[in-house]
Short mmCIF file of C-alpha atoms in Angstrom, two decimals:
data_model
loop_
_atom_site.label_atom_id
_atom_site.label_comp_id
_atom_site.label_asym_id
_atom_site.label_seq_id
_atom_site.Cartn_x
_atom_site.Cartn_y
_atom_site.Cartn_z
CA ILE N 29 6.59 -16.18 4.64
CA LEU N 30 5.77 -12.52 6.26
CA ASN N 31 2.39 -12.14 7.99
CA VAL N 32 1.07 -9.15 9.03
CA GLU N 33 -1.72 -8.83 11.46
CA GLN N 34 -3.71 -5.57 12.00
CA SER N 35 -6.12 -5.51 15.01
CA PRO N 36 -9.12 -4.94 15.29
CA GLN N 37 -10.36 -5.26 12.03
CA SER N 38 -13.14 -2.11 12.62
CA LEU N 39 -13.23 0.42 15.73
CA HIS N 40 -15.73 2.70 15.77
CA VAL N 41 -14.85 5.78 18.77
CA GLN N 42 -16.46 9.07 19.39
CA GLU N 43 -15.23 12.50 18.69
CA GLY N 44 -12.84 13.62 20.89
CA ASP N 45 -11.88 9.93 21.98
CA SER N 46 -8.22 8.67 22.10
CA THR N 47 -7.86 5.26 20.53
CA ASN N 48 -4.90 3.21 19.27
CA PHE N 49 -4.40 -0.38 17.42
CA THR N 50 -1.81 -2.94 16.66
CA CYS N 51 -0.07 -4.18 13.86
CA SER N 52 1.90 -7.86 14.62
CA PHE N 53 4.36 -8.72 12.09
CA PRO N 54 7.30 -11.48 12.67
CA SER N 55 10.31 -9.95 14.25
CA SER N 56 13.14 -12.07 12.32
CA ASN N 57 15.16 -10.84 9.93
CA PHE N 58 12.98 -7.32 10.82
CA TYR N 59 14.66 -4.15 8.39
CA ALA N 60 11.07 -1.94 8.33
CA LEU N 61 7.59 -1.45 9.46
CA HIS N 62 5.44 1.60 7.25
CA TRP N 63 2.23 3.23 8.63
CA TYR N 64 -0.13 4.65 5.76
CA ARG N 65 -3.81 6.19 5.92
CA TRP N 66 -5.71 5.33 3.76
CA GLU N 67 -9.07 7.46 2.99
CA THR N 68 -12.04 6.51 0.95
CA ALA N 69 -11.76 6.77 -2.70
CA LYS N 70 -8.04 8.38 -2.29
CA SER N 71 -4.74 6.94 -2.43
CA PRO N 72 -3.06 5.58 0.91
CA GLU N 73 -1.02 8.52 2.26
CA ALA N 74 2.58 7.35 4.24
CA LEU N 75 2.43 8.30 7.93
CA PHE N 76 5.87 6.81 9.33
CA VAL N 77 8.38 4.56 8.73
CA MET N 78 10.31 3.11 11.47
CA THR N 79 13.38 0.93 11.72
CA LEU N 80 15.00 0.97 15.79
CA ASN N 81 13.01 -0.62 18.44
CA GLY N 82 11.58 1.53 21.09
CA ASP N 83 11.22 4.05 18.26
CA GLU N 84 8.80 6.55 18.69
CA LYS N 85 7.19 8.79 15.93
CA LYS N 86 4.53 11.90 16.03
CA LYS N 87 2.38 14.04 13.29
CA GLY N 88 0.33 16.09 14.50
CA ARG N 89 -2.28 14.03 16.78
CA ILE N 90 -1.16 10.61 15.39
CA SER N 91 2.12 8.60 16.62
CA ALA N 92 3.56 5.34 17.14
CA THR N 93 5.57 3.08 18.44
CA LEU N 94 7.72 0.19 17.54
CA ASN N 95 9.26 -2.93 19.42
CA THR N 96 11.03 -5.29 16.97
CA LYS N 97 12.15 -7.35 19.74
CA GLU N 98 8.28 -8.76 19.91
CA GLY N 99 7.70 -7.58 16.70
CA TYR N 100 4.44 -5.14 17.50
CA SER N 101 4.02 -1.95 16.31
CA TYR N 102 0.81 0.73 18.02
CA LEU N 103 -0.96 3.41 16.39
CA TYR N 104 -1.59 5.82 18.69
CA ILE N 105 -4.69 8.36 17.66
CA LYS N 106 -5.17 11.79 20.34
CA GLY N 107 -8.36 13.17 20.47
CA SER N 108 -9.97 11.62 17.25
CA GLN N 109 -11.69 14.07 14.60
CA PRO N 110 -13.87 12.76 12.11
CA GLU N 111 -11.40 13.68 9.66
CA ASP N 112 -9.61 10.94 11.18
CA SER N 113 -11.93 8.32 9.48
CA ALA N 114 -9.72 5.78 7.70
CA THR N 115 -8.48 2.88 7.35
CA TYR N 116 -4.68 2.31 8.33
CA LEU N 117 -2.28 0.19 6.91
CA CYS N 118 0.70 -0.93 8.30
CA ALA N 119 3.12 -2.91 6.21
CA SER N 120 6.63 -4.82 7.32
CA ARG N 121 9.83 -5.31 4.94
CA ALA N 122 12.00 -8.07 5.98
CA GLY N 123 16.12 -7.67 5.89
CA PHE N 124 16.95 -10.41 4.10
CA SER N 125 17.34 -10.84 0.36
CA GLY N 126 14.47 -10.64 -1.75
CA GLY N 127 12.20 -9.15 1.03
CA TYR N 128 14.14 -6.02 1.49
CA ASN N 129 12.61 -4.39 -1.18
CA LYS N 130 8.73 -5.67 -0.73
CA LEU N 131 6.05 -4.12 1.59
CA ILE N 132 4.03 -6.97 3.02
CA PHE N 133 1.03 -5.20 4.02
CA GLY N 134 -1.69 -5.78 6.76
CA ALA N 135 -5.52 -5.87 6.12
CA GLY N 136 -6.05 -2.56 7.79
CA THR N 137 -7.92 -1.45 10.94
CA ARG N 138 -11.07 0.83 9.82
CA LEU N 139 -11.42 3.90 12.32
CA ALA N 140 -14.43 5.42 12.20
CA VAL N 141 -15.08 8.55 14.49
CA HIS N 142 -18.25 9.66 15.01
CA PRO N 143 -19.08 13.47 15.63
CA ASP C 19 -4.19 15.80 -4.54
CA THR C 20 -1.84 12.18 -5.49
CA GLU C 21 1.15 12.91 -7.25
CA VAL C 22 1.15 9.61 -8.71
CA THR C 23 -1.55 9.43 -11.69
CA GLN C 24 -3.29 6.35 -12.65
CA THR C 25 -5.79 6.50 -15.36
CA PRO C 26 -8.40 5.09 -16.21
CA LYS C 27 -10.18 5.21 -12.72
CA HIS C 28 -12.62 2.17 -13.29
CA LEU C 29 -12.49 -0.17 -16.53
CA VAL C 30 -15.30 -2.41 -17.16
CA MET C 31 -14.05 -5.33 -19.68
CA GLY C 32 -14.84 -8.55 -21.08
CA MET C 33 -12.81 -11.67 -20.54
CA THR C 34 -11.62 -11.48 -24.12
CA ASN C 35 -10.47 -7.87 -24.77
CA LYS C 36 -7.25 -6.40 -24.12
CA LYS C 37 -6.77 -2.95 -22.30
CA SER C 38 -4.03 -1.09 -20.30
CA LEU C 39 -3.42 0.35 -17.07
CA LYS C 40 -1.25 3.70 -17.01
CA CYS C 41 0.53 5.16 -13.83
CA GLU C 42 2.56 8.31 -14.49
CA GLN C 43 4.77 10.04 -12.10
CA HIS C 44 6.87 13.30 -12.35
CA MET C 45 8.81 13.61 -9.17
CA GLY C 46 12.07 11.40 -10.56
CA HIS C 47 11.00 8.64 -8.33
CA ARG C 48 13.18 5.30 -9.85
CA ALA C 49 11.25 3.04 -8.26
CA MET C 50 7.28 2.04 -9.55
CA TYR C 51 5.32 -0.59 -8.12
CA TRP C 52 1.91 -2.60 -9.05
CA TYR C 53 -0.75 -3.92 -6.26
CA LYS C 54 -3.64 -5.66 -6.74
CA GLN C 55 -6.31 -4.94 -3.51
CA LYS C 56 -9.25 -7.28 -2.89
CA ALA C 57 -11.86 -6.02 -0.65
CA LYS C 58 -10.99 -5.83 2.83
CA LYS C 59 -7.91 -7.28 2.28
CA PRO C 60 -4.06 -6.42 1.99
CA PRO C 61 -3.16 -4.92 -0.95
CA GLU C 62 -0.59 -7.61 -2.40
CA LEU C 63 2.75 -6.87 -4.46
CA MET C 64 2.55 -8.00 -8.00
CA PHE C 65 5.84 -6.11 -9.87
CA VAL C 66 8.42 -3.61 -9.12
CA TYR C 67 10.63 -1.55 -11.58
CA SER C 68 13.89 0.12 -10.55
CA TYR C 69 15.71 2.26 -12.89
CA GLU C 70 13.18 0.82 -15.67
CA LYS C 71 13.83 -2.67 -15.20
CA LEU C 72 11.50 -5.52 -13.84
CA SER C 73 13.30 -5.86 -10.24
CA ILE C 74 10.38 -8.33 -9.00
CA ASN C 75 7.64 -10.50 -10.31
CA GLU C 76 5.33 -12.23 -7.63
CA SER C 77 4.51 -14.88 -9.82
CA VAL C 78 1.96 -13.06 -11.32
CA PRO C 79 0.05 -14.82 -14.30
CA SER C 80 0.58 -13.71 -17.86
CA ARG C 81 -2.53 -12.36 -18.83
CA PHE C 82 -0.85 -9.45 -16.38
CA SER C 83 2.09 -8.12 -18.45
CA PRO C 84 4.00 -4.47 -16.83
CA GLU C 85 6.24 -2.06 -19.18
CA CYS C 86 8.20 0.31 -18.08
CA PRO C 87 8.74 2.33 -21.43
CA ASN C 88 10.49 5.29 -19.50
CA SER C 89 10.97 6.50 -15.63
CA SER C 90 7.62 8.06 -15.33
CA LEU C 91 5.73 5.82 -16.67
CA LEU C 92 4.15 2.21 -15.84
CA ASN C 93 1.76 -0.05 -17.73
CA LEU C 94 0.03 -3.26 -17.14
CA HIS C 95 -1.41 -4.44 -20.32
CA LEU C 96 -4.18 -7.06 -19.53
CA HIS C 97 -5.49 -9.45 -21.59
CA ALA C 98 -7.80 -12.82 -21.30
CA LEU C 99 -8.25 -11.82 -17.95
CA GLN C 100 -10.78 -14.02 -15.31
CA PRO C 101 -13.58 -12.73 -13.41
CA GLU C 102 -11.26 -12.96 -10.28
CA ASP C 103 -9.30 -10.79 -11.30
CA SER C 104 -11.68 -8.21 -10.61
CA ALA C 105 -10.15 -5.40 -8.07
CA LEU C 106 -8.64 -2.23 -7.76
CA TYR C 107 -4.63 -2.16 -9.00
CA LEU C 108 -2.95 -0.01 -7.12
CA CYS C 109 0.23 1.74 -8.54
CA ALA C 110 3.05 3.03 -6.11
CA SER C 111 6.64 5.26 -6.78
CA SER C 112 9.42 5.85 -4.65
CA GLN C 113 12.56 7.19 -5.12
CA VAL C 114 14.29 4.30 -5.21
CA LEU C 115 13.68 0.83 -4.01
CA GLY C 116 13.15 0.89 -0.20
CA GLN C 117 11.92 3.83 0.62
CA PRO C 118 8.95 5.13 1.05
CA GLN C 119 5.80 4.58 -1.50
CA HIS C 120 3.48 7.35 -2.68
CA PHE C 121 0.40 5.44 -4.28
CA GLY C 122 -1.98 7.00 -6.74
CA ASP C 123 -5.56 6.45 -6.28
CA GLY C 124 -5.99 3.13 -7.66
CA THR C 125 -7.92 1.86 -10.70
CA ARG C 126 -11.22 -0.47 -10.06
CA LEU C 127 -11.20 -2.86 -12.63
CA SER C 128 -14.29 -5.05 -13.28
CA ILE C 129 -14.38 -8.33 -15.61
CA LEU C 130 -17.46 -9.38 -16.92
#
């Protein structure tokens, strides 16, 4: 059974601060790791899909790294802005039959950026 | 604006009612998904359709009945639900299975 953990559960930062949070997933049978941003009253928005160990993706001020051997991914936000306030979800896909097509989500990190 | 449209946005129903949730996308995606999300919990996969055929049923109770009448539409028929079924129901689609998923805004369901 896949178990995806995210930490911290909640994070409050000041505008301009840089921040990061963690997604942990089982490293065995790993296939892909997805990051989503979910703003209140909106739909989850895909940020990154990562598959290779050591992969690093960047989108504006947001970047993510992946370590498939130890089973974790970090999401970094540089110079946080109030509009970055959202819940950040990660989801893992496994490479075994029956797991390949399923996203198993973590509970998310709720980020609040204060002006 | 999301490209996956879910209706209604909110639904309140009694335990004996029959209602349906609707999901629509016009991106030509051939995989569609239903998730259930309770407060402060991760979204949980319920059903996956691929090319209009049910691909995954995550042991969901029969009071939830999915239907995919065509490649753009996904319905979730509800009957005799329980109060613990109150949750946010999210629909998603992807080009094919395994590709990044695009989510709708969800239907917030309350069972009285």
